[in-house]
CSV table of C-alpha atoms in Angstrom, one decimal:
chain,number,residue,atom,x,y,z
A,10,UNK,CA,0.9,49.1,-71.6
A,11,UNK,CA,1.1,48.4,-67.8
A,12,UNK,CA,-0.1,45.1,-66.3
A,13,UNK,CA,-3.8,45.0,-65.4
A,14,UNK,CA,-5.0,44.0,-61.9
A,15,UNK,CA,-8.6,43.4,-61.0
A,16,UNK,CA,-9.4,43.4,-57.2
A,17,UNK,CA,-12.9,41.9,-56.9
A,18,UNK,CA,-14.5,41.8,-53.4
A,19,UNK,CA,-17.7,41.0,-51.6
A,20,UNK,CA,-18.2,43.0,-48.4
A,21,UNK,CA,-21.1,43.4,-46.1
A,22,UNK,CA,-19.6,45.2,-43.0
A,23,UNK,CA,-16.8,47.0,-44.8
A,24,UNK,CA,-13.7,45.1,-43.5
A,25,UNK,CA,-13.2,43.2,-46.7
A,26,UNK,CA,-13.7,46.3,-48.8
A,27,UNK,CA,-11.0,48.1,-46.8
A,28,UNK,CA,-8.5,45.3,-47.3
A,29,UNK,CA,-9.4,45.0,-51.0
A,30,UNK,CA,-8.8,48.8,-51.5
A,31,UNK,CA,-5.4,48.5,-49.7
A,32,UNK,CA,-4.5,45.6,-51.9
A,33,UNK,CA,-5.4,47.7,-54.9
A,34,UNK,CA,-3.2,50.5,-53.6
A,35,UNK,CA,-0.3,48.1,-53.2
A,36,UNK,CA,-0.8,46.9,-56.8
A,37,UNK,CA,-0.8,50.5,-58.1
A,38,UNK,CA,2.5,51.1,-56.5
A,39,UNK,CA,4.1,48.7,-59.0
A,40,UNK,CA,2.7,50.8,-61.9
A,41,UNK,CA,-0.2,48.5,-62.6
A,42,UNK,CA,-3.6,49.5,-64.0
A,43,UNK,CA,-6.0,48.5,-61.3
A,44,UNK,CA,-9.8,48.2,-61.1
A,45,UNK,CA,-11.5,47.8,-57.7
A,46,UNK,CA,-14.8,46.0,-58.3
A,47,UNK,CA,-17.6,44.7,-56.0
A,48,UNK,CA,-19.7,41.6,-56.2
A,49,UNK,CA,-23.4,42.3,-56.1
A,50,UNK,CA,-25.3,41.4,-53.0
A,51,UNK,CA,-28.0,38.7,-53.2
A,52,UNK,CA,-30.5,40.8,-51.2
A,53,UNK,CA,-30.9,44.2,-49.8
A,54,UNK,CA,-27.3,45.5,-49.0
A,55,UNK,CA,-26.4,46.8,-45.6
A,56,UNK,CA,-24.4,49.5,-47.3
A,57,UNK,CA,-24.0,50.6,-50.9
A,58,UNK,CA,-20.3,50.7,-52.0
A,59,UNK,CA,-19.4,53.1,-54.8
A,60,UNK,CA,-17.4,50.6,-57.0
A,61,UNK,CA,-18.8,49.2,-60.2
A,62,UNK,CA,-20.3,45.7,-60.0
A,63,UNK,CA,-17.8,43.1,-61.3
A,64,UNK,CA,-18.7,41.1,-64.5
A,65,UNK,CA,-17.2,37.8,-65.6
A,66,UNK,CA,-15.4,39.7,-68.5
A,67,UNK,CA,-13.4,41.7,-65.9
A,68,UNK,CA,-11.5,38.4,-65.2
A,69,UNK,CA,-10.6,38.2,-68.8
A,70,UNK,CA,-9.5,41.9,-68.8
A,71,UNK,CA,-7.1,41.3,-65.9
A,72,UNK,CA,-3.6,39.9,-66.0
A,73,UNK,CA,-3.7,39.4,-62.2
A,74,UNK,CA,-6.5,38.9,-59.7
A,75,UNK,CA,-7.1,39.6,-56.0
A,76,UNK,CA,-10.3,37.9,-54.9
A,77,UNK,CA,-11.6,39.0,-51.5
A,78,UNK,CA,-14.6,37.9,-49.6
A,79,UNK,CA,-15.8,36.9,-46.1
A,80,UNK,CA,-15.7,33.4,-44.6
A,81,UNK,CA,-19.0,31.5,-44.3
A,82,UNK,CA,-18.8,28.0,-42.9
A,83,UNK,CA,-15.3,27.6,-44.1
A,84,UNK,CA,-15.8,28.7,-47.7
A,85,UNK,CA,-16.6,31.9,-49.6
A,86,UNK,CA,-19.9,33.7,-49.3
A,87,UNK,CA,-22.8,32.8,-51.6
A,88,UNK,CA,-22.7,36.0,-53.6
A,89,UNK,CA,-19.0,35.5,-54.2
A,90,UNK,CA,-19.5,31.9,-55.1
A,91,UNK,CA,-22.3,32.9,-57.5
A,92,UNK,CA,-19.8,35.4,-59.2
A,93,UNK,CA,-17.2,32.6,-59.6
A,94,UNK,CA,-19.7,30.3,-61.1
A,95,UNK,CA,-20.8,33.0,-63.6
A,96,UNK,CA,-17.4,32.7,-65.3
A,97,UNK,CA,-18.2,29.2,-66.5
A,98,UNK,CA,-18.8,30.2,-70.2
A,99,UNK,CA,-15.4,31.9,-70.2
A,100,UNK,CA,-13.7,29.0,-68.5
A,101,UNK,CA,-15.2,26.6,-71.0
A,102,UNK,CA,-13.4,28.6,-73.8
A,103,UNK,CA,-10.1,28.4,-72.0
A,104,UNK,CA,-10.0,32.2,-71.5
A,105,UNK,CA,-9.3,32.3,-67.7
A,106,UNK,CA,-5.9,30.6,-67.7
A,107,UNK,CA,-2.5,32.0,-66.7
A,108,UNK,CA,-3.6,35.0,-64.6
A,109,UNK,CA,-1.7,35.3,-61.3
A,110,UNK,CA,-4.2,35.2,-58.5
A,111,UNK,CA,-4.4,35.4,-54.7
A,112,UNK,CA,-7.1,35.7,-52.1
A,113,UNK,CA,-8.2,37.7,-49.0
A,114,UNK,CA,-10.8,36.6,-46.4
A,115,UNK,CA,-12.0,37.7,-42.9
A,116,UNK,CA,-14.0,36.0,-40.1
A,117,UNK,CA,-14.9,36.8,-36.5
A,118,UNK,CA,-13.0,33.7,-35.1
A,119,UNK,CA,-9.3,33.2,-35.5
A,120,UNK,CA,-9.7,29.6,-36.4
A,121,UNK,CA,-13.2,29.8,-37.8
A,122,UNK,CA,-12.4,28.7,-41.4
A,123,UNK,CA,-10.2,31.5,-42.7
A,124,UNK,CA,-7.5,29.2,-44.1
A,125,UNK,CA,-10.1,26.8,-45.3
A,126,UNK,CA,-11.8,29.6,-47.2
A,127,UNK,CA,-8.5,30.7,-48.9
A,128,UNK,CA,-7.7,27.1,-49.9
A,129,UNK,CA,-11.2,26.6,-51.2
A,130,UNK,CA,-10.8,29.7,-53.3
A,131,UNK,CA,-7.6,28.2,-54.6
A,132,UNK,CA,-9.6,25.2,-55.9
A,133,UNK,CA,-11.4,27.5,-58.3
A,134,UNK,CA,-8.1,29.1,-59.4
A,135,UNK,CA,-6.7,25.6,-60.1
A,136,UNK,CA,-9.7,24.9,-62.4
A,137,UNK,CA,-9.3,28.2,-64.2
A,138,UNK,CA,-5.6,27.4,-64.7
A,139,UNK,CA,-4.4,30.4,-62.8
A,140,UNK,CA,-0.9,30.7,-61.2
A,141,UNK,CA,-1.7,30.8,-57.5
A,142,UNK,CA,0.4,33.2,-55.4
A,143,UNK,CA,0.1,33.4,-51.6
A,144,UNK,CA,1.4,36.1,-49.3
A,145,UNK,CA,5.2,36.2,-48.9
A,146,UNK,CA,6.0,33.8,-46.1
A,147,UNK,CA,9.4,35.5,-45.7
A,148,UNK,CA,8.0,39.0,-45.2
A,149,UNK,CA,7.8,40.1,-41.5
A,150,UNK,CA,4.6,41.9,-42.5
A,151,UNK,CA,3.0,38.5,-43.3
A,152,UNK,CA,4.0,37.1,-40.0
A,153,UNK,CA,2.7,40.1,-38.1
A,154,UNK,CA,-0.7,39.6,-39.7
A,155,UNK,CA,-1.0,36.0,-38.7
A,156,UNK,CA,1.5,34.2,-40.9
A,157,UNK,CA,-0.7,32.4,-43.4
A,158,UNK,CA,1.0,31.9,-46.8
A,159,UNK,CA,-2.3,31.2,-48.6
A,160,UNK,CA,-3.3,34.9,-49.0
A,161,UNK,CA,-4.5,37.2,-46.2
A,162,UNK,CA,-6.7,35.9,-43.4
A,163,UNK,CA,-7.9,38.8,-41.2
A,164,UNK,CA,-10.0,39.4,-38.2
A,165,UNK,CA,-13.5,40.9,-38.5
A,166,UNK,CA,-14.6,41.0,-34.8
A,167,UNK,CA,-13.8,44.7,-34.5
A,168,UNK,CA,-15.5,45.7,-37.7
A,169,UNK,CA,-12.2,47.0,-39.2
A,170,UNK,CA,-8.8,45.5,-39.9
A,171,UNK,CA,-5.9,45.9,-37.6
A,172,UNK,CA,-2.9,48.0,-38.7
A,173,UNK,CA,-0.8,44.8,-39.3
A,174,UNK,CA,-3.6,43.5,-41.5
A,175,UNK,CA,-3.8,46.7,-43.4
A,176,UNK,CA,0.0,46.6,-44.1
A,177,UNK,CA,-0.3,42.9,-45.1
A,178,UNK,CA,-3.1,43.7,-47.6
A,179,UNK,CA,-1.0,46.4,-49.3
A,180,UNK,CA,2.0,44.0,-49.4
A,181,UNK,CA,-0.1,41.2,-50.9
A,182,UNK,CA,-1.4,43.5,-53.6
A,183,UNK,CA,2.1,44.6,-54.4
A,184,UNK,CA,3.5,41.1,-54.5
A,185,UNK,CA,0.7,39.9,-56.7
A,186,UNK,CA,1.3,42.8,-59.1
A,187,UNK,CA,5.0,42.3,-59.2
A,188,UNK,CA,4.6,38.6,-60.1
A,189,UNK,CA,1.9,39.5,-62.7
A,190,UNK,CA,4.4,42.0,-64.3
A,191,UNK,CA,6.7,39.0,-65.0
A,192,UNK,CA,3.9,36.6,-66.1
A,193,UNK,CA,1.9,39.0,-68.3
A,194,UNK,CA,2.0,38.9,-72.1
A,195,UNK,CA,3.4,41.6,-74.3
A,196,UNK,CA,0.1,43.4,-74.3
A,197,UNK,CA,-3.1,42.8,-72.5
A,198,UNK,CA,-6.0,41.4,-74.5
A,199,UNK,CA,-9.0,43.5,-75.4
A,200,UNK,CA,-12.2,43.1,-73.6
A,201,UNK,CA,-13.9,40.0,-75.0
A,202,UNK,CA,-17.3,39.9,-76.7
A,203,UNK,CA,-20.4,38.6,-74.9
A,204,UNK,CA,-20.0,34.9,-74.0
A,205,UNK,CA,-22.3,33.8,-76.7
A,206,UNK,CA,-19.9,35.2,-79.3
A,207,UNK,CA,-16.8,33.6,-77.9
A,208,UNK,CA,-14.8,31.1,-80.0
A,209,UNK,CA,-14.6,27.4,-79.4
A,210,UNK,CA,-12.0,26.1,-77.0
A,211,UNK,CA,-8.6,27.2,-78.2
A,212,UNK,CA,-6.2,24.6,-79.5
A,213,UNK,CA,-2.5,24.4,-80.3
A,214,UNK,CA,-1.1,25.1,-83.7
A,215,UNK,CA,1.9,22.7,-84.3
A,216,UNK,CA,5.4,23.7,-85.0
A,217,UNK,CA,6.6,24.1,-88.6
A,218,UNK,CA,7.6,20.8,-90.3
A,219,UNK,CA,11.2,20.0,-90.1
A,220,UNK,CA,11.7,21.6,-86.6
A,221,UNK,CA,15.1,20.4,-85.3
A,222,UNK,CA,16.0,22.7,-82.5
A,223,UNK,CA,14.3,22.6,-79.1
A,224,UNK,CA,12.0,25.6,-78.9
A,225,UNK,CA,9.3,27.1,-76.7
A,226,UNK,CA,6.5,29.6,-76.8
A,227,UNK,CA,5.5,32.6,-74.7
A,228,UNK,CA,2.5,32.4,-72.3
A,229,UNK,CA,-0.1,34.9,-73.6
A,230,UNK,CA,-3.1,35.2,-71.3
A,231,UNK,CA,-6.2,33.5,-72.7
A,232,UNK,CA,-4.6,30.9,-74.9
A,233,UNK,CA,-3.5,27.3,-74.6
A,234,UNK,CA,0.2,27.1,-74.0
A,235,UNK,CA,1.5,23.8,-75.2
A,236,UNK,CA,4.1,23.6,-78.0
A,237,UNK,CA,3.4,20.5,-80.1
A,238,UNK,CA,5.2,19.0,-83.0
A,239,UNK,CA,3.9,17.1,-86.0
A,240,UNK,CA,0.8,17.6,-88.1
A,241,UNK,CA,-2.3,19.3,-86.9
A,242,UNK,CA,-5.8,17.8,-87.0
A,243,UNK,CA,-6.2,19.3,-90.4
A,244,UNK,CA,-2.9,17.8,-91.6
A,245,UNK,CA,-1.3,21.2,-92.0
A,246,UNK,CA,1.8,22.7,-90.3
A,247,UNK,CA,3.6,26.0,-90.5
A,248,UNK,CA,3.6,29.5,-89.2
A,249,UNK,CA,0.4,31.3,-88.3
A,250,UNK,CA,0.2,34.9,-89.2
A,251,UNK,CA,0.2,37.3,-86.2
A,252,UNK,CA,1.2,34.7,-83.6
A,253,UNK,CA,3.9,35.6,-81.0
A,254,UNK,CA,7.0,33.4,-81.2
A,255,UNK,CA,10.1,33.0,-79.1
A,256,UNK,CA,12.5,30.5,-77.8
A,257,UNK,CA,13.3,29.6,-74.2
A,258,UNK,CA,16.4,31.5,-73.2
A,259,UNK,CA,16.1,34.0,-76.1
A,260,UNK,CA,15.0,37.7,-75.6
A,261,UNK,CA,11.3,37.7,-75.1
A,262,UNK,CA,9.3,40.5,-76.5
A,263,UNK,CA,8.4,42.9,-73.8
A,264,UNK,CA,10.8,41.4,-71.3
A,265,UNK,CA,14.5,42.3,-71.0
A,266,UNK,CA,16.8,39.3,-71.4
A,267,UNK,CA,18.2,39.6,-68.0
A,268,UNK,CA,18.9,35.8,-67.8
A,269,UNK,CA,20.3,34.7,-71.2
A,270,UNK,CA,21.0,31.1,-70.1
A,271,UNK,CA,18.3,28.4,-70.7
A,272,UNK,CA,15.6,28.1,-68.1
A,273,UNK,CA,16.2,25.3,-65.6
A,274,UNK,CA,13.7,22.7,-64.3
A,275,UNK,CA,14.3,20.2,-61.5
A,276,UNK,CA,12.0,17.2,-61.4
A,277,UNK,CA,12.2,15.6,-57.9
A,278,UNK,CA,10.3,12.4,-57.2
A,279,UNK,CA,10.0,9.6,-54.8
A,280,UNK,CA,10.0,6.7,-57.2
A,281,UNK,CA,9.6,3.4,-55.3
A,282,UNK,CA,7.2,2.3,-58.1
A,283,UNK,CA,7.8,2.3,-61.9
A,284,UNK,CA,4.7,4.4,-62.4
A,285,UNK,CA,6.0,7.5,-60.7
A,286,UNK,CA,9.4,7.1,-62.2
A,287,UNK,CA,8.1,7.0,-65.7
A,288,UNK,CA,5.9,10.1,-65.2
A,289,UNK,CA,8.9,12.0,-63.9
A,290,UNK,CA,11.0,11.0,-66.9
A,291,UNK,CA,8.2,12.1,-69.3
A,292,UNK,CA,8.0,15.5,-67.6
A,293,UNK,CA,11.8,15.9,-67.8
A,294,UNK,CA,11.9,14.9,-71.5
A,295,UNK,CA,9.1,17.3,-72.4
A,296,UNK,CA,11.0,20.2,-70.7
A,297,UNK,CA,14.2,19.3,-72.5
A,298,UNK,CA,12.3,19.2,-75.8
A,299,UNK,CA,11.5,22.9,-75.4
A,300,UNK,CA,15.1,23.9,-74.7
A,301,UNK,CA,15.2,23.7,-70.9
A,302,UNK,CA,18.1,22.5,-68.8
A,303,UNK,CA,16.7,19.6,-66.6
A,304,UNK,CA,17.9,17.8,-63.5
A,305,UNK,CA,16.0,14.6,-62.9
A,306,UNK,CA,16.4,13.7,-59.2
A,307,UNK,CA,15.2,10.9,-56.9
A,308,UNK,CA,14.4,11.2,-53.2
A,309,UNK,CA,16.3,8.1,-52.1
A,310,UNK,CA,15.2,5.7,-49.4
A,311,UNK,CA,17.0,5.8,-46.1
A,312,UNK,CA,19.4,3.0,-47.2
A,313,UNK,CA,20.2,4.8,-50.4
A,314,UNK,CA,20.2,1.4,-52.3
A,315,UNK,CA,18.8,1.0,-55.7
A,316,UNK,CA,15.3,-0.5,-56.0
A,317,UNK,CA,15.3,-4.1,-57.2
A,318,UNK,CA,12.8,-3.4,-60.0
A,319,UNK,CA,14.1,-0.2,-61.6
A,320,UNK,CA,12.9,1.0,-65.0
A,321,UNK,CA,14.5,3.8,-66.9
A,322,UNK,CA,17.6,5.8,-66.3
A,323,UNK,CA,19.2,5.9,-62.9
A,324,UNK,CA,18.5,9.2,-61.2
A,325,UNK,CA,20.9,10.7,-58.7
A,326,UNK,CA,19.7,11.5,-55.2
A,327,UNK,CA,18.0,14.9,-54.8
A,328,UNK,CA,19.7,17.6,-52.9
A,329,UNK,CA,18.8,21.2,-51.8
A,330,UNK,CA,21.4,22.4,-54.4
A,331,UNK,CA,19.2,21.0,-57.2
A,332,UNK,CA,16.2,23.2,-56.1
A,333,UNK,CA,18.5,26.2,-55.7
A,334,UNK,CA,19.8,25.6,-59.2
A,335,UNK,CA,16.4,25.4,-60.8
A,336,UNK,CA,14.0,28.2,-62.0
A,337,UNK,CA,11.0,25.8,-61.8
A,338,UNK,CA,10.4,22.6,-59.9
A,339,UNK,CA,8.0,19.6,-60.3
A,340,UNK,CA,7.5,17.1,-57.4
A,341,UNK,CA,6.1,13.6,-57.9
A,342,UNK,CA,5.3,10.8,-55.5
A,343,UNK,CA,2.9,7.9,-54.9
A,344,UNK,CA,0.0,8.7,-52.6
A,345,UNK,CA,-0.1,7.3,-49.1
A,346,UNK,CA,-3.2,7.7,-46.9
A,347,UNK,CA,-4.4,10.7,-49.0
A,348,UNK,CA,-1.1,12.6,-48.9
A,349,UNK,CA,2.1,12.5,-50.9
A,350,UNK,CA,4.6,9.8,-49.7
A,351,UNK,CA,6.4,10.9,-46.5
A,352,UNK,CA,9.8,10.8,-48.0
A,353,UNK,CA,8.9,13.5,-50.6
A,354,UNK,CA,7.2,15.7,-48.0
A,355,UNK,CA,10.3,15.3,-45.8
A,356,UNK,CA,12.5,16.5,-48.6
A,357,UNK,CA,10.3,19.5,-49.4
A,358,UNK,CA,9.9,20.5,-45.8
A,359,UNK,CA,13.7,20.4,-45.3
A,360,UNK,CA,13.9,23.2,-47.8
A,361,UNK,CA,12.4,25.7,-45.3
A,362,UNK,CA,15.2,27.9,-43.9
A,363,UNK,CA,15.7,27.3,-40.2
A,364,UNK,CA,15.7,31.0,-39.3
A,365,UNK,CA,13.0,32.0,-41.7
A,366,UNK,CA,13.6,34.1,-44.8
A,367,UNK,CA,13.5,33.0,-48.4
A,368,UNK,CA,14.2,29.4,-49.2
A,369,UNK,CA,15.2,27.9,-52.6
A,370,UNK,CA,11.6,27.6,-53.8
A,371,UNK,CA,10.7,31.3,-53.2
A,372,UNK,CA,9.2,33.0,-56.3
A,373,UNK,CA,9.6,29.9,-58.5
A,374,UNK,CA,7.0,28.1,-60.5
A,375,UNK,CA,6.2,24.7,-58.9
A,376,UNK,CA,3.7,21.9,-59.1
A,377,UNK,CA,3.2,18.2,-58.6
A,378,UNK,CA,2.1,14.9,-60.0
A,379,UNK,CA,1.0,11.7,-58.2
A,380,UNK,CA,0.1,8.0,-58.5
A,381,UNK,CA,-2.6,6.3,-56.5
A,382,UNK,CA,-3.6,2.7,-55.8
A,383,UNK,CA,-7.2,3.5,-56.9
A,384,UNK,CA,-8.9,6.3,-58.9
A,385,UNK,CA,-10.3,8.1,-55.8
A,386,UNK,CA,-7.6,7.2,-53.3
A,387,UNK,CA,-6.2,10.7,-52.9
A,388,UNK,CA,-5.4,11.8,-56.4
A,389,UNK,CA,-6.8,15.2,-55.7
A,390,UNK,CA,-6.2,15.7,-52.0
A,391,UNK,CA,-2.5,14.7,-52.1
A,392,UNK,CA,-1.8,17.3,-54.8
A,393,UNK,CA,-3.8,20.0,-53.0
A,394,UNK,CA,-1.8,19.2,-49.8
A,395,UNK,CA,1.4,19.4,-51.8
A,396,UNK,CA,0.3,22.8,-53.1
A,397,UNK,CA,-0.2,24.0,-49.5
A,398,UNK,CA,3.4,23.0,-48.7
A,399,UNK,CA,4.7,24.8,-51.7
A,400,UNK,CA,2.9,28.0,-50.8
A,401,UNK,CA,4.6,27.9,-47.4
A,402,UNK,CA,7.9,27.8,-49.3
A,403,UNK,CA,6.9,30.9,-51.2
A,404,UNK,CA,6.5,29.2,-54.5
A,405,UNK,CA,4.0,30.2,-57.2
A,406,UNK,CA,1.7,27.3,-58.0
A,407,UNK,CA,1.4,26.6,-61.7
A,408,UNK,CA,-1.1,23.8,-62.0
A,409,UNK,CA,-2.1,22.2,-65.4
A,410,UNK,CA,-5.6,23.5,-65.0
A,411,UNK,CA,-7.8,22.8,-68.1
A,412,UNK,CA,-5.2,24.4,-70.4
A,413,UNK,CA,-4.9,21.5,-72.8
A,414,UNK,CA,-7.0,18.6,-74.0
A,415,UNK,CA,-4.4,16.2,-72.6
A,416,UNK,CA,-5.5,17.1,-69.1
A,417,UNK,CA,-9.1,16.1,-69.8
A,418,UNK,CA,-8.0,12.9,-71.7
A,419,UNK,CA,-6.0,11.8,-68.6
A,420,UNK,CA,-8.9,12.2,-66.2
A,421,UNK,CA,-9.3,15.9,-65.9
A,422,UNK,CA,-7.3,16.6,-62.7
A,423,UNK,CA,-6.6,20.3,-62.8
A,424,UNK,CA,-4.4,20.2,-59.6
A,425,UNK,CA,-1.6,18.1,-61.2
A,426,UNK,CA,-1.2,15.0,-63.3
A,427,UNK,CA,-2.4,11.8,-61.5
A,428,UNK,CA,-2.6,8.2,-62.5
A,429,UNK,CA,-4.2,5.2,-60.8
A,430,UNK,CA,-2.3,1.9,-60.8
A,431,UNK,CA,-5.5,0.0,-61.1
A,432,UNK,CA,-5.2,0.7,-64.9
A,433,UNK,CA,-1.8,-1.0,-64.9
A,434,UNK,CA,1.6,-0.6,-63.4
A,435,UNK,CA,2.9,1.5,-66.4
A,436,UNK,CA,1.3,4.9,-67.0
A,437,UNK,CA,-1.2,5.2,-69.8
A,438,UNK,CA,-0.4,7.2,-72.9
A,439,UNK,CA,-2.9,9.8,-71.7
A,440,UNK,CA,-1.2,10.2,-68.4
A,441,UNK,CA,2.2,10.5,-70.1
A,442,UNK,CA,0.9,13.1,-72.4
A,443,UNK,CA,-0.7,15.0,-69.5
A,444,UNK,CA,2.5,15.1,-67.4
A,445,UNK,CA,4.5,16.1,-70.5
A,446,UNK,CA,2.2,19.1,-70.8
A,447,UNK,CA,2.7,19.9,-67.2
A,448,UNK,CA,6.5,19.7,-67.6
A,449,UNK,CA,6.4,22.2,-70.5
A,450,UNK,CA,3.9,24.5,-68.7
A,451,UNK,CA,5.9,24.6,-65.5
A,452,UNK,CA,9.2,25.4,-67.3
A,453,UNK,CA,7.7,28.1,-69.5
A,454,UNK,CA,6.2,29.7,-66.4
A,455,UNK,CA,9.6,29.5,-64.7
A,456,UNK,CA,11.2,31.2,-67.7
A,457,UNK,CA,8.9,34.2,-67.2
A,458,UNK,CA,9.0,34.4,-63.5
A,459,UNK,CA,12.8,34.5,-63.4
A,460,UNK,CA,12.9,37.7,-65.5
A,461,UNK,CA,12.7,41.3,-64.4
A,462,UNK,CA,9.4,42.9,-65.6
A,463,UNK,CA,9.6,45.7,-68.1
A,464,UNK,CA,9.2,49.1,-66.5
A,465,UNK,CA,5.9,50.9,-67.4
A,466,UNK,CA,6.3,52.8,-70.6
A,467,UNK,CA,9.5,51.1,-71.7
A,468,UNK,CA,10.0,50.2,-75.3
A,469,UNK,CA,9.5,46.6,-76.3
A,470,UNK,CA,12.7,44.5,-76.3
A,471,UNK,CA,14.2,43.6,-79.7
A,472,UNK,CA,13.3,40.3,-81.3
A,473,UNK,CA,15.2,37.2,-80.2
A,474,UNK,CA,17.9,35.5,-82.3
A,475,UNK,CA,16.7,33.9,-85.5
A,476,UNK,CA,16.0,30.2,-85.6
A,477,UNK,CA,13.3,27.6,-85.8
A,478,UNK,CA,10.3,28.6,-83.6
A,479,UNK,CA,7.1,27.1,-82.4
A,480,UNK,CA,3.8,28.8,-82.8
A,481,UNK,CA,0.7,28.7,-80.7
A,482,UNK,CA,-2.7,30.3,-80.9
A,483,UNK,CA,-6.3,29.7,-81.7
A,484,UNK,CA,-7.5,27.8,-84.7
A,485,UNK,CA,-10.9,29.6,-84.4
């Protein structure tokens, strides 16, 4: 079964619809099954478009999403916002996570809020737990259409898109579908029942007792993706009939084992305080526990000397080669004036190729974590700003979203793990659990994104090597 793409648009004058249709064509070029759907107008429509009205369940149907709408005051239009909010019952059940998603917008002014609208749309995708893909910053087509890496920002002053914007829309749909083909599960889920009949929030089933080998799980759409060990809430442990199983680095069902080595994670942090260093160590340890190769690296101060109050293992200085080596990358830093500390940003910005092209972060899963001096001193804005930088580098943002109860227990930051030092210099158990979840989630996404997608109609790959395995799924 091919990967499923839903292109959902709100258009009044027709420009957005044209771009959405071109994105749908680009997605179909990859062999995807595509639905082009419209958001219902909130009053008499200027024009009636022939596509079916989108329903919240269409988001669940899809493996990948292109969301397109006009810019109004720096954010999406009210009908489109109403559609996004209508997905709340599905979101509450954890059914919207792990789709790859991108956005398209138009406005009459070049700097009248197009980028703001795309990044505001990303906020919703973070909360859903989607993997956020922008346009390809290394593609000349992207630069010809304005160069934004956040999606597609197009002009609406002429009532129709320019040829460069048309080409960029098709390219964006194609890139979104190609990434989705890597991230998708073995088979797409059936259409869900009405929201009232949906199960309770999905939870993790623990690994079998006596698990001794680091293992990992696939990332099926619509389930919570955290491999745990130990007893479950009911005190039971063991295989769950019908659950998908695999190991990091083993042949994954439906995906050819083009990369037999273990997946690799680089955790790069600016750790002038013990809080950030410990969170980095927790993320690295969690990734190792699921079988990943890990490099824990520190962005050193200008002097390169060791901090006087150092807790935990000494981490070597970070280098570009560490990011090139990795399949997935997590960045961490204390927050300064609402943004990640300058030394970390300097390191990430230095990854951009001087002459353009694809840098070492291109196409890899990436995310971040942060520490703040107070609960609302930039815990969200700093991580969102880091996400913008990572999109410029061509990375795929894989935020924690609300994909595990650990996120809510640590304060509910869907943009990345954050911890306020007002609660103590050492991270709380809840913050450590949340960043461990983020480490596992990032590395499992990286394991999928590094693999070539299965061609449409190809037979499933054979099962992986035998060995202890971790199971996940719903207890409902």
